[in-house]
GROMACS .gro file of N, CA and C in nm:
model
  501
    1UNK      N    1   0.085  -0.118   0.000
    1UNK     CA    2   0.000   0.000   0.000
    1UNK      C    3   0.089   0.123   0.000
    2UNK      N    4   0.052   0.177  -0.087
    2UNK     CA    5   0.110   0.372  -0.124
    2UNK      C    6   0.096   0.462   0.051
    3UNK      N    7   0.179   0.504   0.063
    3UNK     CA    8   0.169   0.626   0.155
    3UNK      C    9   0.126   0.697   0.100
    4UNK      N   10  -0.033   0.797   0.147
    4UNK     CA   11  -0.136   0.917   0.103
    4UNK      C   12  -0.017   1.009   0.179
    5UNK      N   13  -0.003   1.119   0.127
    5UNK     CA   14   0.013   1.242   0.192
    5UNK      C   15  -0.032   1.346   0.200
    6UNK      N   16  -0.143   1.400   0.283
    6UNK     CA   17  -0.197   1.469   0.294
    6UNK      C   18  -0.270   1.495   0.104
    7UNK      N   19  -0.387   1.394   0.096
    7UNK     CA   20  -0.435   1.383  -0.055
    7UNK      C   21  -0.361   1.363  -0.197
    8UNK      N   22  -0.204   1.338  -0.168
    8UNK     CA   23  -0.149   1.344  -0.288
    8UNK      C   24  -0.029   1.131  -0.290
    9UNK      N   25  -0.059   1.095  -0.401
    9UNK     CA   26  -0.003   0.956  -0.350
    9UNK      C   27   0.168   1.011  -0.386
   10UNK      N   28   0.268   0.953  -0.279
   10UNK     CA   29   0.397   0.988  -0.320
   10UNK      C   30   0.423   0.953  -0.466
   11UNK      N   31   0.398   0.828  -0.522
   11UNK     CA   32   0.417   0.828  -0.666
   11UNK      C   33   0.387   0.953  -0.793
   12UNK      N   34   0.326   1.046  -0.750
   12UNK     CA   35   0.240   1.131  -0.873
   12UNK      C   36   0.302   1.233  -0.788
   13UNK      N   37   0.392   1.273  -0.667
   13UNK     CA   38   0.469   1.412  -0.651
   13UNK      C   39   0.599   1.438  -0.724
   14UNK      N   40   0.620   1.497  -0.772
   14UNK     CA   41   0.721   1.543  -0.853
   14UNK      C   42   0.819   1.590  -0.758
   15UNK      N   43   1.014   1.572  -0.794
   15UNK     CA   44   1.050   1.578  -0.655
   15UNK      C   45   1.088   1.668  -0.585
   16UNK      N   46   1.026   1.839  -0.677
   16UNK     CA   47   1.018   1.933  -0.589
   16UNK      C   48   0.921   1.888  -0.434
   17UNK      N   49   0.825   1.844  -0.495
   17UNK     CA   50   0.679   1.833  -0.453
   17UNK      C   51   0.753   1.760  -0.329
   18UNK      N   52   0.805   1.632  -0.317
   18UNK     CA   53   0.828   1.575  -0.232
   18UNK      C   54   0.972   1.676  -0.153
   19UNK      N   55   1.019   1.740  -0.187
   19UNK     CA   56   1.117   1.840  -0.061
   19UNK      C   57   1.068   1.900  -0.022
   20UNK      N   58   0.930   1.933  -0.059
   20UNK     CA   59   0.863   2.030   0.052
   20UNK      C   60   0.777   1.913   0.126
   21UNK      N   61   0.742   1.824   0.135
   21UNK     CA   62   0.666   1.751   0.180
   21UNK      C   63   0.766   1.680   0.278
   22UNK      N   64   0.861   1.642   0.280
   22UNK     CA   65   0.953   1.545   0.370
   22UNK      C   66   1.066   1.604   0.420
   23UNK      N   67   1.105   1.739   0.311
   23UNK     CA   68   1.226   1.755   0.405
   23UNK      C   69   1.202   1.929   0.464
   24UNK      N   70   1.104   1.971   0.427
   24UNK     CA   71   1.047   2.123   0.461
   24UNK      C   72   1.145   2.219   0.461
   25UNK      N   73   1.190   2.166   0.318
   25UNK     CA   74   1.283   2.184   0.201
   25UNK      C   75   1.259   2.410   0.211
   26UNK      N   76   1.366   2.480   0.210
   26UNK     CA   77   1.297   2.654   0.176
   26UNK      C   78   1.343   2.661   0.013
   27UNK      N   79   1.260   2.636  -0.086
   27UNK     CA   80   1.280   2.648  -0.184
   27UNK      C   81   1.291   2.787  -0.218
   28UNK      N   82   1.383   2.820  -0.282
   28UNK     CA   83   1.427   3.003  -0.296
   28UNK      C   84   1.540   2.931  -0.385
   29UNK      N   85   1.535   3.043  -0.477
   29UNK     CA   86   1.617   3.102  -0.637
   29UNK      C   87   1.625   3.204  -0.685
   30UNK      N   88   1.730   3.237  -0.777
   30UNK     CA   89   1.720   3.382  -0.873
   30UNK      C   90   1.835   3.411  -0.814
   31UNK      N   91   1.844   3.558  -0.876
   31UNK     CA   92   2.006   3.631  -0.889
   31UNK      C   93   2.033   3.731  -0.755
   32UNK      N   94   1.944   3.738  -0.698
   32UNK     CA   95   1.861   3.824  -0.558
   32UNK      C   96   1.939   3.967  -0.538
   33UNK      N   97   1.946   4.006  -0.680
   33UNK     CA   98   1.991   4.178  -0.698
   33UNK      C   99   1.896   4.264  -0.611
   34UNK      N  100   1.774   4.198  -0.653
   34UNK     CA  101   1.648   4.269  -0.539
   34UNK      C  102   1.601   4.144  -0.472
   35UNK      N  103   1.635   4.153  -0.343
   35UNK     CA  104   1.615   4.010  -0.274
   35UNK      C  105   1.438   4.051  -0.142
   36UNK      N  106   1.373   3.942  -0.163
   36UNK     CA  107   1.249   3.938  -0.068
   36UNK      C  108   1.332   3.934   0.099
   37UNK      N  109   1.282   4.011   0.210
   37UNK     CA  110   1.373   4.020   0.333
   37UNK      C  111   1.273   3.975   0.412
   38UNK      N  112   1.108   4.020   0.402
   38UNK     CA  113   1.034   3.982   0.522
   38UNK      C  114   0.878   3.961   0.418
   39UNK      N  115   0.819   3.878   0.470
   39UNK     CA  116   0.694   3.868   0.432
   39UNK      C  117   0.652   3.862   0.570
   40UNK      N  118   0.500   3.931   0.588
   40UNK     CA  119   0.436   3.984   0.698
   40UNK      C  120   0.293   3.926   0.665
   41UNK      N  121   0.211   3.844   0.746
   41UNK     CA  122   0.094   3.782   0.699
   41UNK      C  123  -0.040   3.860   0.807
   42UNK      N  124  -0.177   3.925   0.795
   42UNK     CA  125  -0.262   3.967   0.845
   42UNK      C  126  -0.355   3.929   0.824
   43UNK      N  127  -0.449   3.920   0.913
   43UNK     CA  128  -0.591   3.866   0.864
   43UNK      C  129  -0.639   4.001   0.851
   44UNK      N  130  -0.793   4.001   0.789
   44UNK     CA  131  -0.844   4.138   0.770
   44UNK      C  132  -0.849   4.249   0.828
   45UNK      N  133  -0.823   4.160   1.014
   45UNK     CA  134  -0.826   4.289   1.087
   45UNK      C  135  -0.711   4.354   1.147
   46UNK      N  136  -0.642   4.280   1.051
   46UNK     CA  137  -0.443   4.378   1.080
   46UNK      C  138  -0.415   4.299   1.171
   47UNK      N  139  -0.433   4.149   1.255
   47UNK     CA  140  -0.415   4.081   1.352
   47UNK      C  141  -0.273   4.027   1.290
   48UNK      N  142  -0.170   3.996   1.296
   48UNK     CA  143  -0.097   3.928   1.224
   48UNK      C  144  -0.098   3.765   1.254
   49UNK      N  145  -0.037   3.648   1.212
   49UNK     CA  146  -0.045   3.560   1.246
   49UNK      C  147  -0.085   3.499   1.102
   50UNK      N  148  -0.090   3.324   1.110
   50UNK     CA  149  -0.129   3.248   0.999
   50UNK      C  150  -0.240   3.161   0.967
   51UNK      N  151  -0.316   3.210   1.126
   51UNK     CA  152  -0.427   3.090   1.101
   51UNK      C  153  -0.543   3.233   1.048
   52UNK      N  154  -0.614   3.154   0.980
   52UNK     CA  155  -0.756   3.174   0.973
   52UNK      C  156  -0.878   3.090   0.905
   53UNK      N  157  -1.007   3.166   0.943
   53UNK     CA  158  -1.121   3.075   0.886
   53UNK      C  159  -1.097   3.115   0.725
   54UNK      N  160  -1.186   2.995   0.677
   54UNK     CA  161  -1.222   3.016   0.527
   54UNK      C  162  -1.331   3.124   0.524
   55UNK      N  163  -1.321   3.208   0.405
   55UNK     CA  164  -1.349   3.290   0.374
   55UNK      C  165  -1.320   3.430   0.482
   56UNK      N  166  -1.220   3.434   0.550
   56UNK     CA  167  -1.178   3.541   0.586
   56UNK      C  168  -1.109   3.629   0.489
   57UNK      N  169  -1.050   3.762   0.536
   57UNK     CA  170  -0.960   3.826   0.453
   57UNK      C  171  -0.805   3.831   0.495
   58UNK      N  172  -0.714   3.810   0.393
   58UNK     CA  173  -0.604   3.771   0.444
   58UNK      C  174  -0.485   3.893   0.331
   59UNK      N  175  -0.388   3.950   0.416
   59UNK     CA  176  -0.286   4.042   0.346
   59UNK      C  177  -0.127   4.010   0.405
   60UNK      N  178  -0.065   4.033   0.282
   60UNK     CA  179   0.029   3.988   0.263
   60UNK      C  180   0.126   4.109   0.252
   61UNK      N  181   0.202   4.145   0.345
   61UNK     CA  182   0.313   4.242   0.268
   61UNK      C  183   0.444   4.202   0.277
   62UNK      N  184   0.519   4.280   0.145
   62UNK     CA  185   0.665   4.175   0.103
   62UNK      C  186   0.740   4.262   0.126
   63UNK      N  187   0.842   4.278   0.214
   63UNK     CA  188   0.955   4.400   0.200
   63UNK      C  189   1.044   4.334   0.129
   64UNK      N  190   1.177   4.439   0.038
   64UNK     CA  191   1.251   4.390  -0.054
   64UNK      C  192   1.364   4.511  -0.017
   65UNK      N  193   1.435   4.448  -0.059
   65UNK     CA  194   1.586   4.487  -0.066
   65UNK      C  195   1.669   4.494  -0.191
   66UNK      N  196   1.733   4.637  -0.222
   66UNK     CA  197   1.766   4.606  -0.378
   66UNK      C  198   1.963   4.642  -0.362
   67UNK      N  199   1.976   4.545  -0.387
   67UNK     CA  200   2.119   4.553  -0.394
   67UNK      C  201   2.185   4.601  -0.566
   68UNK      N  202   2.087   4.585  -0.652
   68UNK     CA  203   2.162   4.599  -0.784
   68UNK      C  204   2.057   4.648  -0.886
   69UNK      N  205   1.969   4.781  -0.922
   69UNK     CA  206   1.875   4.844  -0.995
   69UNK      C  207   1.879   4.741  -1.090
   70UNK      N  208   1.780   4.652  -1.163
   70UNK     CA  209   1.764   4.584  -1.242
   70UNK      C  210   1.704   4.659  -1.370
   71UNK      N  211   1.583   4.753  -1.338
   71UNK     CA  212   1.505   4.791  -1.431
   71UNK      C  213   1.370   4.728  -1.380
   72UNK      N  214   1.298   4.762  -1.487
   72UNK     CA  215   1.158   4.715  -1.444
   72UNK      C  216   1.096   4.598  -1.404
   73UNK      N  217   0.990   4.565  -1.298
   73UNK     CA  218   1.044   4.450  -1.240
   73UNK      C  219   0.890   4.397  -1.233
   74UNK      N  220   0.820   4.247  -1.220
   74UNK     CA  221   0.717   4.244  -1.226
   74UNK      C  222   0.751   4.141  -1.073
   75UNK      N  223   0.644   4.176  -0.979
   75UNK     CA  224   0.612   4.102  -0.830
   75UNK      C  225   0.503   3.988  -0.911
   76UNK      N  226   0.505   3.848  -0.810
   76UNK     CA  227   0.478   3.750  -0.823
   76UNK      C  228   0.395   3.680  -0.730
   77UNK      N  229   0.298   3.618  -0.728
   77UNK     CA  230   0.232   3.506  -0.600
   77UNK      C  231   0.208   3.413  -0.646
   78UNK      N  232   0.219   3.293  -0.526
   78UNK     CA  233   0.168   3.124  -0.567
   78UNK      C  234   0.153   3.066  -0.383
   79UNK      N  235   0.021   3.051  -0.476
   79UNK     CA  236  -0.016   2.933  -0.333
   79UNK      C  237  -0.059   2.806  -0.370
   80UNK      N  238   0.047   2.769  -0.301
   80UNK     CA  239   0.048   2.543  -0.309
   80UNK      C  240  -0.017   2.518  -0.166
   81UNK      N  241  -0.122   2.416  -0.169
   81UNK     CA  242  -0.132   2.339  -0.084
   81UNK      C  243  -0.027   2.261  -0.056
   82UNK      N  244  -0.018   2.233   0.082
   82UNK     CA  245   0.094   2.174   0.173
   82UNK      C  246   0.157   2.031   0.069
   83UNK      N  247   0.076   1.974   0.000
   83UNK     CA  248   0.123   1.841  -0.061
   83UNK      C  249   0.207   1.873  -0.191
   84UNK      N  250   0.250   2.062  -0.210
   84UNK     CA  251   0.256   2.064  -0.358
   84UNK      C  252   0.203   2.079  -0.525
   85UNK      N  253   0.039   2.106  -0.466
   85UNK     CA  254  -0.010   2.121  -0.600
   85UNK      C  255  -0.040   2.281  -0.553
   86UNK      N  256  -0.031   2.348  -0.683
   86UNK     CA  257  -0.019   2.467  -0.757
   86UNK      C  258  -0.163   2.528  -0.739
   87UNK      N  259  -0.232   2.541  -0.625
   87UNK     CA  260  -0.382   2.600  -0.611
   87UNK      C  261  -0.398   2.711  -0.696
   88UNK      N  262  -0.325   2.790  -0.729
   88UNK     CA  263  -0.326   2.951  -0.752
   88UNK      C  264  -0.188   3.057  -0.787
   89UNK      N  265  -0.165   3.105  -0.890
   89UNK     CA  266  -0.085   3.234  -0.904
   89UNK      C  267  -0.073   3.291  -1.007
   90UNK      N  268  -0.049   3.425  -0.949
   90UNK     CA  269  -0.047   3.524  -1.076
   90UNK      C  270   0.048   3.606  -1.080
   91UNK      N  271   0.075   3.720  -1.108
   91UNK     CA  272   0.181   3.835  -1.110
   91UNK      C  273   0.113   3.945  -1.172
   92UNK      N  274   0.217   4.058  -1.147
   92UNK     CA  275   0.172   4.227  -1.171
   92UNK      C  276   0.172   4.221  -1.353
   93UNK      N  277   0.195   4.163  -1.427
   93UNK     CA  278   0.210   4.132  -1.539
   93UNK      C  279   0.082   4.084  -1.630
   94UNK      N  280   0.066   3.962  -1.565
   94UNK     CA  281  -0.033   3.912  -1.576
   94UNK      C  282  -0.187   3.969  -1.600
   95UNK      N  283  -0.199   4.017  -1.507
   95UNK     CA  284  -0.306   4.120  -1.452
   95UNK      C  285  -0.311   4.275  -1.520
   96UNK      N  286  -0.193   4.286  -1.604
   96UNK     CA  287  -0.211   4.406  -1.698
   96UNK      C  288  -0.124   4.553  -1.552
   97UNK      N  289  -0.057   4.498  -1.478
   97UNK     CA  290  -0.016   4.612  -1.449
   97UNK      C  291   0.095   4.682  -1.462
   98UNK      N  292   0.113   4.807  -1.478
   98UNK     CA  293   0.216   4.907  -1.534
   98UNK      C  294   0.325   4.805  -1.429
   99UNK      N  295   0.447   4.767  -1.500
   99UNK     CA  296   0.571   4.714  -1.435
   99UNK      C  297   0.659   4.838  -1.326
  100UNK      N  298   0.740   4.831  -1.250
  100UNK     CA  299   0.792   4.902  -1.203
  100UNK      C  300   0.907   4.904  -1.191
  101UNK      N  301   0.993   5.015  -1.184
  101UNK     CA  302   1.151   5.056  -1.170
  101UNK      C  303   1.139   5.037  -1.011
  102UNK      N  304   1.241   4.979  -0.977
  102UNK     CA  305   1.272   4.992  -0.855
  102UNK      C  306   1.422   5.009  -0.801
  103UNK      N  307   1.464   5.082  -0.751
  103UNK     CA  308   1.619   5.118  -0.727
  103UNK      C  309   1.613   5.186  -0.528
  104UNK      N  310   1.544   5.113  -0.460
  104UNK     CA  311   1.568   5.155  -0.327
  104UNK      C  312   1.489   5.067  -0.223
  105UNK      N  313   1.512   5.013  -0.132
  105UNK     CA  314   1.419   4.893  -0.053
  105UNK      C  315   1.295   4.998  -0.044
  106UNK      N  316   1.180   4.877  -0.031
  106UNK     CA  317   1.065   4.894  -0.025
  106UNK      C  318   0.926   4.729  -0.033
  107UNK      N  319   0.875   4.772  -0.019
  107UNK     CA  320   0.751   4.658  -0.014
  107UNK      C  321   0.629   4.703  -0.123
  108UNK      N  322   0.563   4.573  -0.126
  108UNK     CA  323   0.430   4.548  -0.213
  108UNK      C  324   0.340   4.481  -0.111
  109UNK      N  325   0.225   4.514  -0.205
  109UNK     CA  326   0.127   4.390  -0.132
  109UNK      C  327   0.047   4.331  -0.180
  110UNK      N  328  -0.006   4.213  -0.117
  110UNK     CA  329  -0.132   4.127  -0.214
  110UNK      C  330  -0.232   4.103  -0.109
  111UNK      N  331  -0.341   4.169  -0.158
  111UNK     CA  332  -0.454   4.122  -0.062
  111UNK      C  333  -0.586   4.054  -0.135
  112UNK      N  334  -0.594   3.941  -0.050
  112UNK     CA  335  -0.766   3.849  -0.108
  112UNK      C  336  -0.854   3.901  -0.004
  113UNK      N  337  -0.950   3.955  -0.035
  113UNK     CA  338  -1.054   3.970   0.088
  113UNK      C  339  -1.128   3.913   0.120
  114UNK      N  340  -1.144   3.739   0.069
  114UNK     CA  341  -1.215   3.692   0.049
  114UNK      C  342  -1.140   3.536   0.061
  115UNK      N  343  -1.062   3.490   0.123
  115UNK     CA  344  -0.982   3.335   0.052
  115UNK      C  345  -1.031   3.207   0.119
  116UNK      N  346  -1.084   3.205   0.033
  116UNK     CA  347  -1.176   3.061   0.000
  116UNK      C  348  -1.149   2.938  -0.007
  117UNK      N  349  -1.009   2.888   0.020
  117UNK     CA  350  -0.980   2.782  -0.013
  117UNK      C  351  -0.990   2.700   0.127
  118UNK      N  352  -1.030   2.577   0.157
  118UNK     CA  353  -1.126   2.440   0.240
  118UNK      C  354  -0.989   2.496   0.300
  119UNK      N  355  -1.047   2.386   0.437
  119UNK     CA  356  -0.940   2.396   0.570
  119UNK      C  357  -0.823   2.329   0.481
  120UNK      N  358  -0.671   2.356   0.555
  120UNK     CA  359  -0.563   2.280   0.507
  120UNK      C  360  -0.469   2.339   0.553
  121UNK      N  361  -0.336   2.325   0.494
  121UNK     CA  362  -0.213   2.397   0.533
  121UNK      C  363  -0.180   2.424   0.400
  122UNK      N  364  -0.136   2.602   0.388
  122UNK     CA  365  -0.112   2.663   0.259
  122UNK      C  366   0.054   2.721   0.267
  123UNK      N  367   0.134   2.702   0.179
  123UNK     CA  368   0.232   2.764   0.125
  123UNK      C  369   0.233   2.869   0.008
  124UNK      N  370   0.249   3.010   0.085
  124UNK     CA  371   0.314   3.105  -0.013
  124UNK      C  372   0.408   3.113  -0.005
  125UNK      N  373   0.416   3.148  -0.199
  125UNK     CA  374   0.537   3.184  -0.220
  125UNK      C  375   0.517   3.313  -0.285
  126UNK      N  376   0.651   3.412  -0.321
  126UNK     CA  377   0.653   3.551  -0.353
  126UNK      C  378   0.773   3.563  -0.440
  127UNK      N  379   0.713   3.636  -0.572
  127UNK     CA  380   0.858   3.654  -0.637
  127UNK      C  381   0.876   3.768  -0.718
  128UNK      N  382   1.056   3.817  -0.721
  128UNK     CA  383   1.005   3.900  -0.822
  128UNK      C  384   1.127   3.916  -0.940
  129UNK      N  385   1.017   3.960  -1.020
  129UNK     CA  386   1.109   3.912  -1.152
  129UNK      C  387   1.165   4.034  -1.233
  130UNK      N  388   1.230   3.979  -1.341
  130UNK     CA  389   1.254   4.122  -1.413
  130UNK      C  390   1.273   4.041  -1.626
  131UNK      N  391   1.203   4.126  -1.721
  131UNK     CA  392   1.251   4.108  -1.795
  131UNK      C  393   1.121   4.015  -1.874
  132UNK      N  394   1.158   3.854  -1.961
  132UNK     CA  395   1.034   3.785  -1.942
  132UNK      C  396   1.032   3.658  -1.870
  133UNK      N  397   0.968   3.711  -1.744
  133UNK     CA  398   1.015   3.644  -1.625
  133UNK      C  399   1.141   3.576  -1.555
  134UNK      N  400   1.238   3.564  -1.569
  134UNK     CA  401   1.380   3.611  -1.512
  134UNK      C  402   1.395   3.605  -1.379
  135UNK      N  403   1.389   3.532  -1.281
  135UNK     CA  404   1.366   3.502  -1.192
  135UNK      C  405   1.473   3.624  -1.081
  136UNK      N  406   1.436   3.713  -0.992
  136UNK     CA  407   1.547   3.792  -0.943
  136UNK      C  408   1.539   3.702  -0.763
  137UNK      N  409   1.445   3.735  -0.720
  137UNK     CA  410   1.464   3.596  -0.626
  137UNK      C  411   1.289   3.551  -0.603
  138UNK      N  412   1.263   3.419  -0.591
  138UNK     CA  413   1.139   3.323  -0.602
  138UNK      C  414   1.175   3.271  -0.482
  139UNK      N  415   1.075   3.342  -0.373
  139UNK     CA  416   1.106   3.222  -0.254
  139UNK      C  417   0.979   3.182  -0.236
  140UNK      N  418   0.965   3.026  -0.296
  140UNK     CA  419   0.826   2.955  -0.286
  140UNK      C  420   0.777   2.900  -0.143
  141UNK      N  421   0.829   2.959  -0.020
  141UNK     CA  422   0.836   2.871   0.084
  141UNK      C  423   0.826   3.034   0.194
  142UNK      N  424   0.773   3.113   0.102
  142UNK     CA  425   0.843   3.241   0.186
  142UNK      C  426   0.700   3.258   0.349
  143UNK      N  427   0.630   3.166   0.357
  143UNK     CA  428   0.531   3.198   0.434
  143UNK      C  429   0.440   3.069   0.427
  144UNK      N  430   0.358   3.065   0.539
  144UNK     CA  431   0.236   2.918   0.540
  144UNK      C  432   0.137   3.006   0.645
  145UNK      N  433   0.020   2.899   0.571
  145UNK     CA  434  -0.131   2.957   0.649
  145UNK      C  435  -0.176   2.849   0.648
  146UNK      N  436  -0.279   2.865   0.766
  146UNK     CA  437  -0.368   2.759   0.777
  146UNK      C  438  -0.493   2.809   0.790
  147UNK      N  439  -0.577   2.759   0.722
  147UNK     CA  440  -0.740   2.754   0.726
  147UNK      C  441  -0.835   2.669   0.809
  148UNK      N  442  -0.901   2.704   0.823
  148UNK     CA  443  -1.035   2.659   0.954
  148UNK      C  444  -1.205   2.664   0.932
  149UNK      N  445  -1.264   2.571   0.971
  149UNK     CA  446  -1.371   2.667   0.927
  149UNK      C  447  -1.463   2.572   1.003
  150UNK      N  448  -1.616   2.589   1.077
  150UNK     CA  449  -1.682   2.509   1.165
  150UNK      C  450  -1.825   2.458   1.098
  151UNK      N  451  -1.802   2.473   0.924
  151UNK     CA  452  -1.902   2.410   0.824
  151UNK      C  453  -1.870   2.275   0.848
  152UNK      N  454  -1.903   2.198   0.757
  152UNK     CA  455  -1.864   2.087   0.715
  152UNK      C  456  -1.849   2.014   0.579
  153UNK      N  457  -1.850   2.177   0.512
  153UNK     CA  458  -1.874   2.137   0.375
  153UNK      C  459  -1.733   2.073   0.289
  154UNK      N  460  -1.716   2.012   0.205
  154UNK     CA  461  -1.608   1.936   0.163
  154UNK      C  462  -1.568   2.002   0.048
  155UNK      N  463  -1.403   2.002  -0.015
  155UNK     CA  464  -1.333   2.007  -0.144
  155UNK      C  465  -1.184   2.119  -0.144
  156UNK      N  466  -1.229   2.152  -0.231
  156UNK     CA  467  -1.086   2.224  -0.196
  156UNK      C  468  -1.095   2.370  -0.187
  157UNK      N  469  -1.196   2.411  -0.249
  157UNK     CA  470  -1.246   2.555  -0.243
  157UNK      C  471  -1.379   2.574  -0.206
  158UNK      N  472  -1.441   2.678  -0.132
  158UNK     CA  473  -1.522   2.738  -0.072
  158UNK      C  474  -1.620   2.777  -0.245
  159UNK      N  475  -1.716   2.760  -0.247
  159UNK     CA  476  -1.777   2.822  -0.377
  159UNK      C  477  -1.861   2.930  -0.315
  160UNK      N  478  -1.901   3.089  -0.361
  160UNK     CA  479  -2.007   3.156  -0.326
  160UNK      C  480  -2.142   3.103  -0.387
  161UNK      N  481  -2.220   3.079  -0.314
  161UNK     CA  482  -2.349   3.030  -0.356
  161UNK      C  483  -2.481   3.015  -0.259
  162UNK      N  484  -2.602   2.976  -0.324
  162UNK     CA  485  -2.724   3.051  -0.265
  162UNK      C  486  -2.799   2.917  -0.281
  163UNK      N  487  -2.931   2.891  -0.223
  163UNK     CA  488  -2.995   2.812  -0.211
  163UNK      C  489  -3.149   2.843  -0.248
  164UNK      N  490  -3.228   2.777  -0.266
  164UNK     CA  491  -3.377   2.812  -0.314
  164UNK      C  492  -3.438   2.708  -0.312
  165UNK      N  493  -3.523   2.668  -0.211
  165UNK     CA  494  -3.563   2.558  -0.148
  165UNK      C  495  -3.738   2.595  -0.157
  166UNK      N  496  -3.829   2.491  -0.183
  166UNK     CA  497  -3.910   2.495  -0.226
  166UNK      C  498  -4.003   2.496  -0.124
  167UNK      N  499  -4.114   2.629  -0.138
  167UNK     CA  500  -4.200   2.673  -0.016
  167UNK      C  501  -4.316   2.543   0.063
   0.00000   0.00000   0.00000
């Protein structure tokens, strides 16, 4: 019999997948001219910390450090569930936003007001890039959350939805 890990069978993890799973591996890369220094995690009400319920609001701020002006630079997010699969990410790029010069420490932020994803244990990661995509430093391990919630509803995401039950 296969060892389950937390929903994923070790055979079908790829062996990033399995260094974060067995050896709680800090996966981080890139040239770190502008390097990530602190990620800071809040729930909606500025509480800091990593737990919360599903469908709370949750903010993220990244301070950065620039050792070497790159030029214009696009910021990055990804959230893996604890086993390694790829729930979610996007970037300032992506999303159509004006890229930025950056030449002096400073921070960004990403906020969901809304994050929906079933109880579990979550890994963010934060990155930022330069160029077409160019990795300046990717630390996929840069933060973890955990979700809660006293439903009982099942899957992997929270859906918004309504009911209409017959009079």
């Amino acid at each position: 019999i296969e060892e389950n890990t937390e929903n994923a069978l070790r055979s079908e993890m790829t062996p990033e997948q399995l260094d974060v799973v067995e050896k709680g591996q800090e996966l981080r890369w890139g040239s770190r001219e502008i390097e990530i220094t602190k990620v800071t995690v809040t729930n909606g009400k500025g509480v800091p910390g990593k737990f919360l319920d599903v469908g709370d609001a949750i903010h993220f701020k990244v301070d950065y450090d620039v050792h070497k002006p790159l030029g214009t630079v696009v910021f990055g997010v990804g959230i893996y569930r604890k086993d390694g699969l790829n729930v979610y990410g996007t970037n300032t790029m992506i999303e159509g936003l004006d890229t930025l010069y950056i030449d002096k420490p400073g921070s960004f932020e990403f906020d969901v007001p809304e994050f929906t994803l079933m109880p579990g244990r979550y890994v963010v990661g934060f990155a930022i890039e330069y160029g077409q995509g160019i990795p300046v430093d990717y630390w996929k391990t840069s933060c973890e959350i955990e979700t809660f919630t006293k439903l009982r509803d099942v899957g992997a995401v929270r859906i918004k939805h309504s009911w209409k039950l017959p009079d």
